PDB file of C-alpha atoms in Angstrom:
ATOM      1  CA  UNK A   1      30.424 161.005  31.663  1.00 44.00           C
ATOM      2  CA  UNK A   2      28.979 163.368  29.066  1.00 49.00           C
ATOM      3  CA  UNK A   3      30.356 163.293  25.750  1.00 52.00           C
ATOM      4  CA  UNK A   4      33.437 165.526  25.291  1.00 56.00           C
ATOM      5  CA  UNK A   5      33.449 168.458  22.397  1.00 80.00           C
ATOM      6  CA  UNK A   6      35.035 167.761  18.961  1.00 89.00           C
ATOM      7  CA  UNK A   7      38.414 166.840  18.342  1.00 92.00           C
ATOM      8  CA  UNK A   8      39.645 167.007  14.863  1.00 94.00           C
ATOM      9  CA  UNK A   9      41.122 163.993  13.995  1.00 94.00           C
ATOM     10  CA  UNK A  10      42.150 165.009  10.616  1.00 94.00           C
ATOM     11  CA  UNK A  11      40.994 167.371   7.651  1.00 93.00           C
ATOM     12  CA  UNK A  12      37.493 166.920   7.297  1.00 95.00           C
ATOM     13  CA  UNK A  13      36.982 164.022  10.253  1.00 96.00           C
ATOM     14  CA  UNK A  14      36.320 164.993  14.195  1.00 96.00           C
ATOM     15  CA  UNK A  15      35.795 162.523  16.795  1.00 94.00           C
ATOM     16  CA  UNK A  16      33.030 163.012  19.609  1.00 94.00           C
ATOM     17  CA  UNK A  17      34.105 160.707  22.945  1.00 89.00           C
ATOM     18  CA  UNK A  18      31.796 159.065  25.413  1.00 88.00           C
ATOM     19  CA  UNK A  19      31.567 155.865  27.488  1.00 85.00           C
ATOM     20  CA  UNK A  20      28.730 153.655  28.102  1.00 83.00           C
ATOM     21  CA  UNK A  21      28.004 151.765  31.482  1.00 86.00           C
ATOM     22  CA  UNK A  22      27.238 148.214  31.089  1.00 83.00           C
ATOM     23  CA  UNK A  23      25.543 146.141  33.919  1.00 84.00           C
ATOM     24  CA  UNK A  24      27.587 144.877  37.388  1.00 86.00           C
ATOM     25  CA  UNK A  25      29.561 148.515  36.234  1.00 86.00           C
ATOM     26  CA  UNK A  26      31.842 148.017  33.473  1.00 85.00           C
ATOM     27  CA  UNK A  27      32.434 150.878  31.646  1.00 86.00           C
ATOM     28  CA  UNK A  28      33.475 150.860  28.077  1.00 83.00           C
ATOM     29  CA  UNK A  29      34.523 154.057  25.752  1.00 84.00           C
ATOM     30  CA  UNK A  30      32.514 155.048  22.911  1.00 86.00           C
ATOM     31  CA  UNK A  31      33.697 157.144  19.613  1.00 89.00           C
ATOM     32  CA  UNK A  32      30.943 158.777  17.378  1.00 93.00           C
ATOM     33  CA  UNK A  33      33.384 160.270  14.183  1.00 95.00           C
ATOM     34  CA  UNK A  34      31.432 163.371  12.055  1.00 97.00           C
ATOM     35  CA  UNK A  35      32.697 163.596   8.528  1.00 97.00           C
ATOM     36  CA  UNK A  36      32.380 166.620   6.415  1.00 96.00           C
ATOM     37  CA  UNK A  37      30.743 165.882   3.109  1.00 95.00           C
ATOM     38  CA  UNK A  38      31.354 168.806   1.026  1.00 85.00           C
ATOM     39  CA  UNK A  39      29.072 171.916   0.313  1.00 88.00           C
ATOM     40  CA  UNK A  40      28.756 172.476   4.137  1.00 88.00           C
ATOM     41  CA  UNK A  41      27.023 168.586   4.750  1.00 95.00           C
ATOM     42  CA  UNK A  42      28.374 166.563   7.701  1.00 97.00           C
ATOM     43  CA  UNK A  43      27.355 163.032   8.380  1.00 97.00           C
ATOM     44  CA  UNK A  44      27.643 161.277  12.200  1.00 97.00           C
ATOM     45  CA  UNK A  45      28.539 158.043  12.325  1.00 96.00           C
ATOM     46  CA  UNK A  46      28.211 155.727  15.808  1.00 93.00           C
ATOM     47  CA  UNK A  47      26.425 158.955  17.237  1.00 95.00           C
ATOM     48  CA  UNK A  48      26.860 159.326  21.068  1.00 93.00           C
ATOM     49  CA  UNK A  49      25.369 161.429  24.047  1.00 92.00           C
ATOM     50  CA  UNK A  50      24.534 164.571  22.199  1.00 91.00           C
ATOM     51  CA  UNK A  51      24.851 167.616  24.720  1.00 90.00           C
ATOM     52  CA  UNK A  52      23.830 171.235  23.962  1.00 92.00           C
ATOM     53  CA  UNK A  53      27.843 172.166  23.767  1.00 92.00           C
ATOM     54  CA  UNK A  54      28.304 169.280  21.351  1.00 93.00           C
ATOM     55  CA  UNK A  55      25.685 169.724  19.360  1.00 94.00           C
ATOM     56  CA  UNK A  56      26.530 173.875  18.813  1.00 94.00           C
ATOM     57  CA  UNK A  57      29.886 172.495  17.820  1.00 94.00           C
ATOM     58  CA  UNK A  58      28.828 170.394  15.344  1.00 96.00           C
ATOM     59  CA  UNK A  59      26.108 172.690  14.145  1.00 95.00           C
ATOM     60  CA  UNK A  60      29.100 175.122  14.011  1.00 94.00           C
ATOM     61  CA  UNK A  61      30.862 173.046  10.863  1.00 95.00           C
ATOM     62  CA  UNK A  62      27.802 172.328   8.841  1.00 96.00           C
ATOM     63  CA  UNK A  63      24.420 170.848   8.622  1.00 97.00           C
ATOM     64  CA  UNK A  64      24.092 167.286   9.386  1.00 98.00           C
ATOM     65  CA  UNK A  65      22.656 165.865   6.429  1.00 97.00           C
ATOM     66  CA  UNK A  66      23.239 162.050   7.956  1.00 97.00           C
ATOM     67  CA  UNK A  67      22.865 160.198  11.144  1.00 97.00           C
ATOM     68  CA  UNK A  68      24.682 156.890  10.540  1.00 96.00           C
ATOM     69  CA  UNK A  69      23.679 153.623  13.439  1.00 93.00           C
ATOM     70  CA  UNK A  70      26.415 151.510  11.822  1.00 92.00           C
ATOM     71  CA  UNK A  71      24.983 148.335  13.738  1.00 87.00           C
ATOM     72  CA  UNK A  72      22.204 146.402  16.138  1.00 81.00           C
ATOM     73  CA  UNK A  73      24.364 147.385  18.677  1.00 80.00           C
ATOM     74  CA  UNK A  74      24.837 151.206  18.014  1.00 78.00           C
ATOM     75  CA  UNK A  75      21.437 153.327  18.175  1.00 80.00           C
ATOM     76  CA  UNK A  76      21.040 154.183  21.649  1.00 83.00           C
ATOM     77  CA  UNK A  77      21.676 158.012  20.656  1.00 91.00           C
ATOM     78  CA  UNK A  78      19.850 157.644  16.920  1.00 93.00           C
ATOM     79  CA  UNK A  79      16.554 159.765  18.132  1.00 93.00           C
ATOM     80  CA  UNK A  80      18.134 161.913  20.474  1.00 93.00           C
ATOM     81  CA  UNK A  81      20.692 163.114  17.756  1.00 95.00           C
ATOM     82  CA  UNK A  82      18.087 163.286  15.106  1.00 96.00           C
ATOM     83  CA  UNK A  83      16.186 165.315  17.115  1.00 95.00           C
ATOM     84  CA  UNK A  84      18.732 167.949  17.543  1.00 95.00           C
ATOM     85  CA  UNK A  85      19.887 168.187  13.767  1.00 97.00           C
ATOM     86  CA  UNK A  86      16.349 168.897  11.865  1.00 93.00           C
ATOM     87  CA  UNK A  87      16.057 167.129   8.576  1.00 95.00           C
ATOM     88  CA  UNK A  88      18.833 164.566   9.338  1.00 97.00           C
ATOM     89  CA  UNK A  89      17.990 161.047   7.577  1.00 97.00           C
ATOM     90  CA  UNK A  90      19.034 157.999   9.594  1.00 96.00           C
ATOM     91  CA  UNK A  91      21.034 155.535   7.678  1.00 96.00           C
ATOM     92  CA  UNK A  92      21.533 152.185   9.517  1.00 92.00           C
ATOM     93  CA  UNK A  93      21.131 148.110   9.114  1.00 87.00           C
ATOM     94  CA  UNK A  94      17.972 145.772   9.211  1.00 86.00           C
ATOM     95  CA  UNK A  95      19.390 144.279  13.504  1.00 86.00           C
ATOM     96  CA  UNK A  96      18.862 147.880  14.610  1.00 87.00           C
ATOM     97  CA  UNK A  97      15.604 148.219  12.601  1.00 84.00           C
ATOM     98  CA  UNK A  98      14.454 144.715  14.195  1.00 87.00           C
ATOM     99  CA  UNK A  99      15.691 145.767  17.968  1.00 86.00           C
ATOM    100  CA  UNK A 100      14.170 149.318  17.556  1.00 83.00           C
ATOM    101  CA  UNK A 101      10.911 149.439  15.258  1.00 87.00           C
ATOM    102  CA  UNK A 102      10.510 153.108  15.938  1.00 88.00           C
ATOM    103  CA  UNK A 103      13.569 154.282  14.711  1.00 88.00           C
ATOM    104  CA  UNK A 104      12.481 156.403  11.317  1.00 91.00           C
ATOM    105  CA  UNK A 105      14.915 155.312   8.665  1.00 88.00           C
ATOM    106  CA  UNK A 106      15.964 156.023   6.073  1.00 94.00           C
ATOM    107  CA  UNK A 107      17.802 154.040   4.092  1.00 92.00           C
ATOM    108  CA  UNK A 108      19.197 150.452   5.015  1.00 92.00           C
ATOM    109  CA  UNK A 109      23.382 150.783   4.835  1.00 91.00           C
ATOM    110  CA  UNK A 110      23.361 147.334   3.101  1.00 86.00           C
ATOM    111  CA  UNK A 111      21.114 148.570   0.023  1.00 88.00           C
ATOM    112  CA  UNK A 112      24.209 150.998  -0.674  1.00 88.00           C
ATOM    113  CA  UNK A 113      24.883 154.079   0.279  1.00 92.00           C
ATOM    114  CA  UNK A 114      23.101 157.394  -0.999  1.00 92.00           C
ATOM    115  CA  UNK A 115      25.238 159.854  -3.522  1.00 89.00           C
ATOM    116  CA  UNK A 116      26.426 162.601  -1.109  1.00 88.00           C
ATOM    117  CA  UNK A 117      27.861 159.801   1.371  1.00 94.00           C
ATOM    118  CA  UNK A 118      29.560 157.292  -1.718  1.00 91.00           C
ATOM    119  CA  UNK A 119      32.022 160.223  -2.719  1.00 91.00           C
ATOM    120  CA  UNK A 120      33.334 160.085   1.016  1.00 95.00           C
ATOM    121  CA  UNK A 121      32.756 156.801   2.244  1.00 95.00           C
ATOM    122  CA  UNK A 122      32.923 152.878   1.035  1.00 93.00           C
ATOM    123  CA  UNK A 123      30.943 150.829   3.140  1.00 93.00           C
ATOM    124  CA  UNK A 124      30.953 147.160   4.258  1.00 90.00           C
ATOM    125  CA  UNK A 125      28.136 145.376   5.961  1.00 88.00           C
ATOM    126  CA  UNK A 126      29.914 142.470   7.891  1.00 87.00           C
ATOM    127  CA  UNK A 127      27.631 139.733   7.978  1.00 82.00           C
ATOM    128  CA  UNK A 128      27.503 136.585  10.123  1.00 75.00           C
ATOM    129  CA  UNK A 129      26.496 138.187  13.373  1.00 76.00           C
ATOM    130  CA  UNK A 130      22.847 139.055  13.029  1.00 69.00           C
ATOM    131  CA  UNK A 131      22.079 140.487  15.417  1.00 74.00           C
ATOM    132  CA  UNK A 132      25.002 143.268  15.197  1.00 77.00           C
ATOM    133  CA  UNK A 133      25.544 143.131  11.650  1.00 80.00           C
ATOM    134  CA  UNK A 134      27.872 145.880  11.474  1.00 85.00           C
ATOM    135  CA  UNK A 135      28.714 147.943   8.328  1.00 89.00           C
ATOM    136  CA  UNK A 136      32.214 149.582   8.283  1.00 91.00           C
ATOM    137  CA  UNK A 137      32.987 152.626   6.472  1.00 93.00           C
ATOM    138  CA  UNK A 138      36.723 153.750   5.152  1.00 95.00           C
ATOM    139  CA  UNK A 139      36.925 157.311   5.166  1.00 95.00           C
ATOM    140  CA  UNK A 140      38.087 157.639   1.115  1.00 96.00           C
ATOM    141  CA  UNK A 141      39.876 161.076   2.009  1.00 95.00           C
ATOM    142  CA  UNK A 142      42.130 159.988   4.639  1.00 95.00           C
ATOM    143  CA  UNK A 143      41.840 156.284   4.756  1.00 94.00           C
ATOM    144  CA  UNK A 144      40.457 156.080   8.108  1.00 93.00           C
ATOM    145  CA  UNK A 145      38.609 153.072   8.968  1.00 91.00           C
ATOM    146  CA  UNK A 146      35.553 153.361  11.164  1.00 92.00           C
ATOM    147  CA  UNK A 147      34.463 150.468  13.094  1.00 88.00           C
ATOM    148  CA  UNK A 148      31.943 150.202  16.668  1.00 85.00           C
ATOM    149  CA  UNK A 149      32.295 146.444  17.244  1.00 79.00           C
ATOM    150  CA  UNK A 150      34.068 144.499  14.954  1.00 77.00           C
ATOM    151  CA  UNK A 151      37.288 145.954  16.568  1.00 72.00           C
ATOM    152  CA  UNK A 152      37.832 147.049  19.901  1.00 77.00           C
ATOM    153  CA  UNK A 153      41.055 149.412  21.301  1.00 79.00           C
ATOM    154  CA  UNK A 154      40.842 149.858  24.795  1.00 79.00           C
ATOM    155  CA  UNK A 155      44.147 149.847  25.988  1.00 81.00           C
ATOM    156  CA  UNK A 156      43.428 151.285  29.760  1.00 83.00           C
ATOM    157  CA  UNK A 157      40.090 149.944  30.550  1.00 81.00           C
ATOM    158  CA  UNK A 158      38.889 151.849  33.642  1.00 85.00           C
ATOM    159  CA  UNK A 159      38.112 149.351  36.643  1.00 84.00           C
ATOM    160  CA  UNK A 160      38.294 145.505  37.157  1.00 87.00           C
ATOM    161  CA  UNK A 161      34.440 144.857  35.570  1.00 81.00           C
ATOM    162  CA  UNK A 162      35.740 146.929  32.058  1.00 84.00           C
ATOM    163  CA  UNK A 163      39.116 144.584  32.532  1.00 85.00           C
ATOM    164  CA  UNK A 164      36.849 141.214  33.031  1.00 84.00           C
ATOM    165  CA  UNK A 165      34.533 141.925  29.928  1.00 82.00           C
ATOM    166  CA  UNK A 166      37.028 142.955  27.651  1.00 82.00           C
ATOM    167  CA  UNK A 167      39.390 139.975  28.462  1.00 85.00           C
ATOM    168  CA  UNK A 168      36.267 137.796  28.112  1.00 84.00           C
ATOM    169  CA  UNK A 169      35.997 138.710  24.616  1.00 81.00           C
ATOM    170  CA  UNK A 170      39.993 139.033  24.397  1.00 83.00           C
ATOM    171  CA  UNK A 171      40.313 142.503  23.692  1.00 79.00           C
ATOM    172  CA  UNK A 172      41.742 143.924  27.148  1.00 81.00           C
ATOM    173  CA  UNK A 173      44.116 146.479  26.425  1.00 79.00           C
ATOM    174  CA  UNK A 174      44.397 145.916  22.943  1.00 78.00           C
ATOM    175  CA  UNK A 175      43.378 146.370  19.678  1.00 79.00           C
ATOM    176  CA  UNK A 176      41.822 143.614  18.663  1.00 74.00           C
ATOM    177  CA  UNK A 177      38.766 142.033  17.685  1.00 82.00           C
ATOM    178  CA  UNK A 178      36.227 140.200  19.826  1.00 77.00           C
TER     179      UNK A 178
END
């Protein structure tokens, strides 16, 4: 499934959707949110699949000034969406830095975050998971709370191998947290 064009999810926040196929073919849905940052700077957080369409879009409401890997688990589409925004610095976490030693960072989201982000964003590294070690961002303007792991909301999982994973970690169609 290739990632679907922006939806605005409220003023100043668009979500990007996608799925990911696991192994024995469970298929789980995947978010990526872009946040305006003022002065024409966006920031993507959880980026996914980045296809030309998507990435016009996004070039279409500003210059992405940060690509945000919020976890170990979430930088599968790091280079490929640095690659398409020029001059984009990578903010993510030390497990993602361990898993992927290539990945050009630049900042760790557990130092802090830089200036243009902390005016839109608070940020929380949850720790005791190591290798995910998530950080989780509330969207100051609206309040939204972005998350990739620590909580999951699939409440129509598609096929029995998505239904057997997610009620393995006790999420199946619900929100909850694994």
């Amino acid at each position: 499934m290739a990632a679907s064009n922006l939806t605005a999810i409220a003023d100043g926040l668009w979500a990007m959707e996608d799925e990911v196929k696991l192994p024995g073919g469970a298929k789980l849905p995947l978010r990526a949110t872009v946040a305006a940052l003022g002065e024409g700077g966006l920031a993507i957080y959880s980026p996914v699949a980045m296809t030309d369409d998507l990435a016009l879009a996004v070039a279409k409401l500003g210059r992405v000034q940060y690509v945000i890997a919020p976890s170990g688990l979430h930088h599968m589409y790091v280079k490929q969406t640095l690659a398409r925004f020029a001059g984009a610095k990578l903010l993510t976490c030390a497990a993602a830095v361990k898993k992927c030693k290539d990945l050009p960072v630049h900042g760790l989201l557990n130092d802090g975050l830089p200036a243009a982000l902390g005016d839109v964003f608070s940020a929380l590294t949850i720790e005791g998971a190591p290798q995910v070690q998530e950080t989780v961002m509330v969207h100051k303007p609206t309040g939204s709370l972005l998350v990739t792991d620590l909580l999951f909301n699939v409440t129509q999982p598609q096929g029995f191998m998505s239904k057997l994973v997610l009620s393995c970690t006790g999420t199946n169609g619900r929100l909850a947290q694994s």
